[in-house]
Short mmCIF file of C-alpha atoms and ligand atoms in Angstrom, two decimals:
data_model
loop_
_atom_site.label_atom_id
_atom_site.label_comp_id
_atom_site.label_asym_id
_atom_site.label_seq_id
_atom_site.Cartn_x
_atom_site.Cartn_y
_atom_site.Cartn_z
CA MET A 90 -0.27 -0.15 0.02
CA ASN A 91 2.72 2.30 -0.95
CA ASP A 92 0.70 5.14 -2.04
CA SER A 93 -1.47 5.25 1.31
CA ASN A 94 1.05 7.43 2.80
CA ARG A 95 -0.72 9.47 5.09
CA ALA A 96 -1.36 13.06 4.43
CA SER A 97 -1.09 15.64 7.69
CA SER A 98 -4.47 16.27 9.23
CA ASP A 99 -4.24 19.74 8.22
CA ALA A 100 -4.04 18.30 4.66
CA ALA A 101 -7.08 16.47 5.33
CA ALA A 102 -8.90 19.70 5.64
CA SER A 103 -9.02 20.57 2.14
CA THR A 104 -11.89 19.75 -0.21
CA GLN A 105 -12.01 17.63 -3.17
CA ALA A 106 -12.90 21.15 -4.81
CA GLU A 107 -9.91 22.80 -3.70
CA VAL A 108 -7.74 19.73 -4.75
CA SER A 109 -9.02 19.76 -8.21
CA GLU A 110 -8.75 23.44 -8.55
CA GLU A 111 -4.76 22.94 -7.66
CA ILE A 112 -5.02 20.01 -10.38
CA ARG A 113 -6.56 21.81 -13.07
CA GLN A 114 -3.86 25.02 -12.45
CA ILE A 115 -1.04 22.81 -12.62
CA ALA A 116 -2.32 20.93 -15.81
CA LYS A 117 -3.04 24.34 -17.36
CA ALA A 118 0.73 25.56 -16.64
CA TYR A 119 2.03 22.36 -17.87
CA GLU A 120 -0.04 23.10 -21.37
CA ARG A 121 1.37 26.51 -21.79
CA ASP A 122 4.57 25.49 -20.87
CA GLY A 123 4.62 22.99 -23.98
CA VAL A 124 7.88 20.51 -22.36
CA GLU A 125 6.67 17.21 -22.39
CA GLU A 126 6.81 15.27 -18.74
CA THR A 127 6.39 11.18 -18.85
CA GLN A 128 7.08 10.64 -15.53
CA PRO A 129 5.20 11.46 -12.13
CA ARG A 130 6.21 15.38 -10.63
CA LEU A 131 7.33 14.12 -7.29
CA ASP A 132 6.82 17.42 -5.78
CA TYR A 133 2.93 17.72 -6.62
CA PRO A 134 1.32 19.75 -3.87
CA PRO A 135 -2.28 18.54 -4.94
CA TYR A 136 -0.78 15.09 -3.48
CA ARG A 137 -0.15 16.17 -0.38
CA SER A 138 2.61 14.06 1.46
CA SER A 139 5.11 14.60 -1.55
CA VAL A 140 5.57 18.06 -0.89
CA LEU A 141 7.68 16.88 2.43
CA ARG A 142 9.29 13.60 1.15
CA HIS A 143 10.42 14.63 -2.57
CA PRO A 144 13.97 15.27 -3.18
CA THR A 145 15.35 18.59 -2.65
CA LYS A 146 18.62 18.24 -3.86
CA ASP A 147 18.99 17.56 -7.91
CA PRO A 148 19.68 13.94 -8.62
CA HIS A 149 23.11 13.09 -9.88
CA HIS A 150 23.99 10.78 -12.69
CA ALA A 151 25.92 8.18 -11.07
CA ASP A 152 27.50 5.74 -13.71
CA PRO A 153 26.64 1.96 -12.79
CA GLU A 154 28.75 -0.48 -11.44
CA GLY A 155 29.09 -3.53 -13.26
CA ILE A 156 27.18 -5.32 -11.33
CA GLU A 157 23.98 -3.20 -12.11
CA LEU A 158 24.16 -3.98 -15.95
CA TRP A 159 23.61 -7.66 -14.98
CA ALA A 160 20.03 -9.22 -14.80
CA PRO A 161 18.49 -10.49 -11.79
CA VAL A 162 18.14 -14.57 -12.42
CA PHE A 163 15.35 -16.37 -11.35
CA GLY A 164 15.31 -20.00 -11.64
CA HIS A 165 12.39 -22.29 -12.06
CA GLN A 166 12.31 -23.12 -8.54
CA ASP A 167 12.36 -19.64 -7.30
CA VAL A 168 8.70 -18.95 -8.47
CA ASP A 169 5.86 -21.48 -8.30
CA PRO A 170 3.49 -20.90 -11.75
CA LEU A 171 0.31 -21.28 -9.08
CA GLU A 172 1.86 -17.89 -7.47
CA ALA A 173 0.40 -15.87 -10.40
CA ASN A 174 -3.05 -16.90 -9.45
CA LEU A 175 -4.29 -14.68 -6.50
CA ASN A 176 -7.61 -16.69 -6.31
CA ILE A 177 -6.32 -19.88 -5.01
CA GLN A 178 -4.23 -18.64 -2.04
CA HIS A 179 -7.38 -19.32 0.31
CA ARG A 180 -9.50 -22.48 1.13
CA GLY A 181 -12.29 -20.35 -1.04
CA GLU A 182 -12.89 -18.03 -3.67
CA PRO A 183 -12.74 -14.56 -3.00
CA VAL A 184 -15.38 -12.25 -3.44
CA GLY A 185 -15.19 -9.99 -6.78
CA GLU A 186 -14.97 -9.72 -10.66
CA ARG A 187 -12.46 -12.49 -11.51
CA MET A 188 -10.44 -11.24 -14.18
CA ILE A 189 -7.01 -12.04 -15.91
CA VAL A 190 -4.21 -9.16 -16.43
CA THR A 191 -1.90 -10.13 -18.85
CA GLY A 192 0.61 -8.00 -21.15
CA ARG A 193 4.30 -8.15 -22.16
CA VAL A 194 7.49 -6.64 -20.29
CA LEU A 195 9.82 -5.02 -22.91
CA ASP A 196 12.97 -2.84 -22.65
CA GLY A 197 13.06 0.68 -24.18
CA ASP A 198 14.57 -0.88 -27.31
CA GLY A 199 11.32 -3.01 -27.84
CA ARG A 200 12.89 -6.21 -27.08
CA PRO A 201 10.98 -8.61 -24.55
CA VAL A 202 12.35 -8.74 -20.79
CA ARG A 203 12.49 -12.18 -20.35
CA HIS A 204 12.22 -14.58 -17.46
CA GLN A 205 12.20 -11.59 -15.21
CA LEU A 206 10.24 -11.17 -11.66
CA VAL A 207 6.55 -9.40 -11.67
CA GLU A 208 5.24 -8.79 -8.51
CA ILE A 209 1.55 -7.17 -7.75
CA TRP A 210 0.11 -6.18 -4.83
CA GLN A 211 -3.65 -4.97 -4.64
CA ALA A 212 -6.82 -4.36 -2.77
CA ASN A 213 -9.96 -6.56 -2.25
CA ALA A 214 -13.06 -5.99 -4.07
CA GLY A 215 -14.31 -4.01 -1.31
CA GLY A 216 -11.30 -1.46 -1.79
CA ARG A 217 -9.47 -3.23 1.48
CA TYR A 218 -5.81 -4.04 1.89
CA ILE A 219 -4.91 -6.70 4.38
CA HIS A 220 -2.36 -4.42 5.94
CA LYS A 221 -2.81 -2.81 9.46
CA ARG A 222 -2.95 0.48 9.00
CA ASP A 223 -5.42 0.01 6.31
CA GLN A 224 -8.51 0.48 8.94
CA HIS A 225 -11.19 2.01 6.54
CA PRO A 226 -14.52 0.09 7.30
CA ALA A 227 -14.74 -2.33 4.26
CA ALA A 228 -15.04 -6.09 4.41
CA ILE A 229 -11.66 -7.89 4.53
CA ASP A 230 -12.02 -10.73 2.12
CA PRO A 231 -10.64 -14.27 3.98
CA ASN A 232 -10.03 -15.52 0.81
CA PHE A 233 -7.95 -12.82 -0.49
CA THR A 234 -4.71 -11.41 0.17
CA GLY A 235 -3.98 -9.54 -2.89
CA VAL A 236 -0.40 -10.42 -3.45
CA GLY A 237 1.03 -12.33 -6.65
CA ARG A 238 4.29 -12.74 -8.61
CA CYS A 239 5.33 -14.63 -11.82
CA LEU A 240 7.99 -14.54 -14.21
CA THR A 241 7.99 -13.26 -17.66
CA ASP A 242 7.93 -15.79 -20.44
CA ALA A 243 10.40 -15.79 -23.40
CA ASP A 244 8.07 -13.64 -24.99
CA GLY A 245 8.36 -11.28 -21.78
CA THR A 246 4.61 -11.93 -21.30
CA TYR A 247 3.24 -12.11 -17.77
CA SER A 248 0.00 -13.12 -16.42
CA PHE A 249 -2.38 -12.86 -13.45
CA THR A 250 -5.46 -14.32 -12.12
CA THR A 251 -7.02 -12.30 -9.56
CA ILE A 252 -10.09 -9.87 -8.90
CA LYS A 253 -11.05 -6.65 -9.72
CA PRO A 254 -9.86 -4.06 -6.86
CA GLY A 255 -12.26 -1.32 -5.75
CA PRO A 256 -11.20 2.08 -5.27
CA TYR A 257 -10.64 3.20 -1.64
CA PRO A 258 -10.39 6.29 0.69
CA TRP A 259 -7.34 7.85 1.88
CA LYS A 260 -6.44 10.80 3.64
CA ASN A 261 -4.80 12.92 1.27
CA HIS A 262 -8.06 15.43 1.59
CA ARG A 263 -11.29 15.11 2.64
CA ASN A 264 -13.46 12.43 0.75
CA ALA A 265 -10.08 11.83 -1.41
CA TRP A 266 -10.75 8.19 -3.36
CA ARG A 267 -8.02 6.34 -5.05
CA PRO A 268 -9.34 4.82 -8.62
CA ALA A 269 -9.14 1.26 -8.41
CA HIS A 270 -5.47 -0.06 -9.15
CA ILE A 271 -3.04 -2.66 -9.03
CA HIS A 272 0.71 -1.98 -7.80
CA PHE A 273 3.35 -3.30 -10.32
CA SER A 274 6.91 -3.93 -9.42
CA LEU A 275 9.32 -5.18 -12.02
CA PHE A 276 12.88 -6.06 -12.37
CA GLY A 277 14.27 -5.32 -15.95
CA THR A 278 17.12 -6.62 -17.58
CA GLU A 279 19.23 -4.73 -15.66
CA PHE A 280 19.14 -3.75 -11.63
CA THR A 281 18.85 -0.38 -12.59
CA GLN A 282 15.72 -1.00 -14.57
CA ARG A 283 13.89 -1.66 -11.45
CA MET A 284 10.54 -0.39 -11.61
CA VAL A 285 7.57 0.22 -9.33
CA THR A 286 4.00 1.53 -10.90
CA GLN A 287 0.43 1.36 -10.80
CA MET A 288 -2.15 0.00 -13.47
CA TYR A 289 -5.38 1.33 -13.62
CA PHE A 290 -8.66 0.43 -15.36
CA PRO A 291 -10.21 1.92 -18.25
CA GLY A 292 -13.26 5.10 -17.88
CA ASP A 293 -12.64 5.04 -14.14
CA PRO A 294 -14.42 8.16 -13.02
CA LEU A 295 -12.11 9.10 -10.24
CA PHE A 296 -9.02 9.54 -12.81
CA ALA A 297 -9.73 13.40 -12.84
CA LEU A 298 -10.03 13.49 -9.12
CA ASP A 299 -7.04 11.57 -8.16
CA PRO A 300 -3.59 13.63 -7.55
CA ILE A 301 -1.27 10.53 -7.68
CA TYR A 302 -2.76 9.79 -11.08
CA GLN A 303 -2.82 13.41 -11.86
CA ALA A 304 0.74 13.67 -10.78
CA ILE A 305 1.81 12.58 -14.35
CA THR A 306 0.93 15.95 -15.96
CA ASP A 307 0.93 14.58 -19.53
CA GLN A 308 -2.21 12.78 -20.70
CA ARG A 309 -0.52 10.27 -23.20
CA ALA A 310 2.03 9.04 -20.25
CA ARG A 311 -1.31 8.91 -17.84
CA ASP A 312 -2.85 6.67 -20.52
CA ARG A 313 0.08 4.47 -20.47
CA LEU A 314 -1.15 3.26 -16.89
CA VAL A 315 -4.42 2.35 -17.74
CA ALA A 316 -5.24 -1.26 -19.18
CA THR A 317 -7.48 -2.07 -22.01
CA TYR A 318 -10.54 -4.41 -21.81
CA ASP A 319 -9.58 -7.37 -24.08
CA HIS A 320 -12.26 -9.56 -25.16
CA ASP A 321 -9.97 -12.40 -26.44
CA VAL A 322 -8.04 -12.35 -22.91
CA THR A 323 -11.57 -12.47 -21.40
CA GLN A 324 -12.62 -16.45 -21.30
CA HIS A 325 -16.23 -18.00 -21.59
CA GLU A 326 -18.11 -18.38 -18.31
CA TRP A 327 -15.17 -17.53 -16.24
CA CYS A 328 -13.46 -14.30 -16.19
CA THR A 329 -13.09 -10.96 -17.77
CA GLY A 330 -9.60 -9.77 -19.53
CA TYR A 331 -7.35 -6.77 -19.42
CA ARG A 332 -3.95 -6.34 -21.05
CA TRP A 333 -1.40 -3.84 -20.06
CA ASP A 334 2.04 -3.66 -21.62
CA ILE A 335 4.99 -2.24 -19.88
CA VAL A 336 7.94 -0.60 -21.23
CA LEU A 337 11.26 -0.17 -19.06
CA THR A 338 13.38 2.50 -19.94
CA GLY A 339 16.78 2.05 -19.61
CA THR A 340 20.23 3.15 -20.86
CA HIS A 341 21.35 -0.63 -21.86
CA ARG A 342 24.94 0.95 -21.91
CA THR A 343 27.63 -1.85 -21.73
CA PRO A 344 30.93 -0.56 -20.05
CA LEU A 345 32.39 -1.07 -23.62
CA GLU A 346 30.38 1.76 -25.01
CA GLU A 347 30.93 3.79 -22.05
CA GLU A 348 34.74 3.56 -22.62
CA THR A 349 34.15 4.31 -26.39
CA GLU A 350 32.28 7.52 -25.20
CA ALA A 351 34.99 8.64 -23.13
FE1 FE2 B 267 -2.85 1.15 -3.58
#
């Protein structure tokens, strides 16, 4: 639940209208500036806790050590294929809309990221995490923990069977609700490609109101976090299907190329 950073009680006094107006002003300024941004802003005041915890010094590029250009290696015995099914971890079926979410993991050059770890965590259908800090009054589902993992195959494809998570309230401002989402953690072909992000569902009415989603100021970049409904993934009388591809960026520079550049 890494987006549940609890904002201060002062921030909780803001209304949705106030936060929405801040979002609108920042979006307007972004359009005016005309400089494309593809990543979330780390300092995005409508997302209250980002103000205090974002880096205040410019990042310094550090040339990766050799070890960082190596891929983490996972053996077949390290991740059981059953761990990709979040619906079979308990005695019964979880409540909710059963679904498959699948896609390919590609590097910045369009190559499949093979045999790498994809981890997900999510709320249950009622928007509740199994986490003691999540105390909002929605039911815990005894048949759903909300954690799964798998390895990508030779084509870079991952696939999870789970249930659709519900939206949930958080304390960024008064009546703040997160759009339904699944958290993803990925290892790329280099340790430096490690990425943690969130996948959303198409047409969520909470998109415009959510400061985390809106912290990505570019609409096209935001769209890349939204899965598409795919009827070819949907299975007859069993579950719905969503597709979401992930592109890991990375320099892919080998030590040899660095020497050449120098
Ligand atoms: Fe979350």
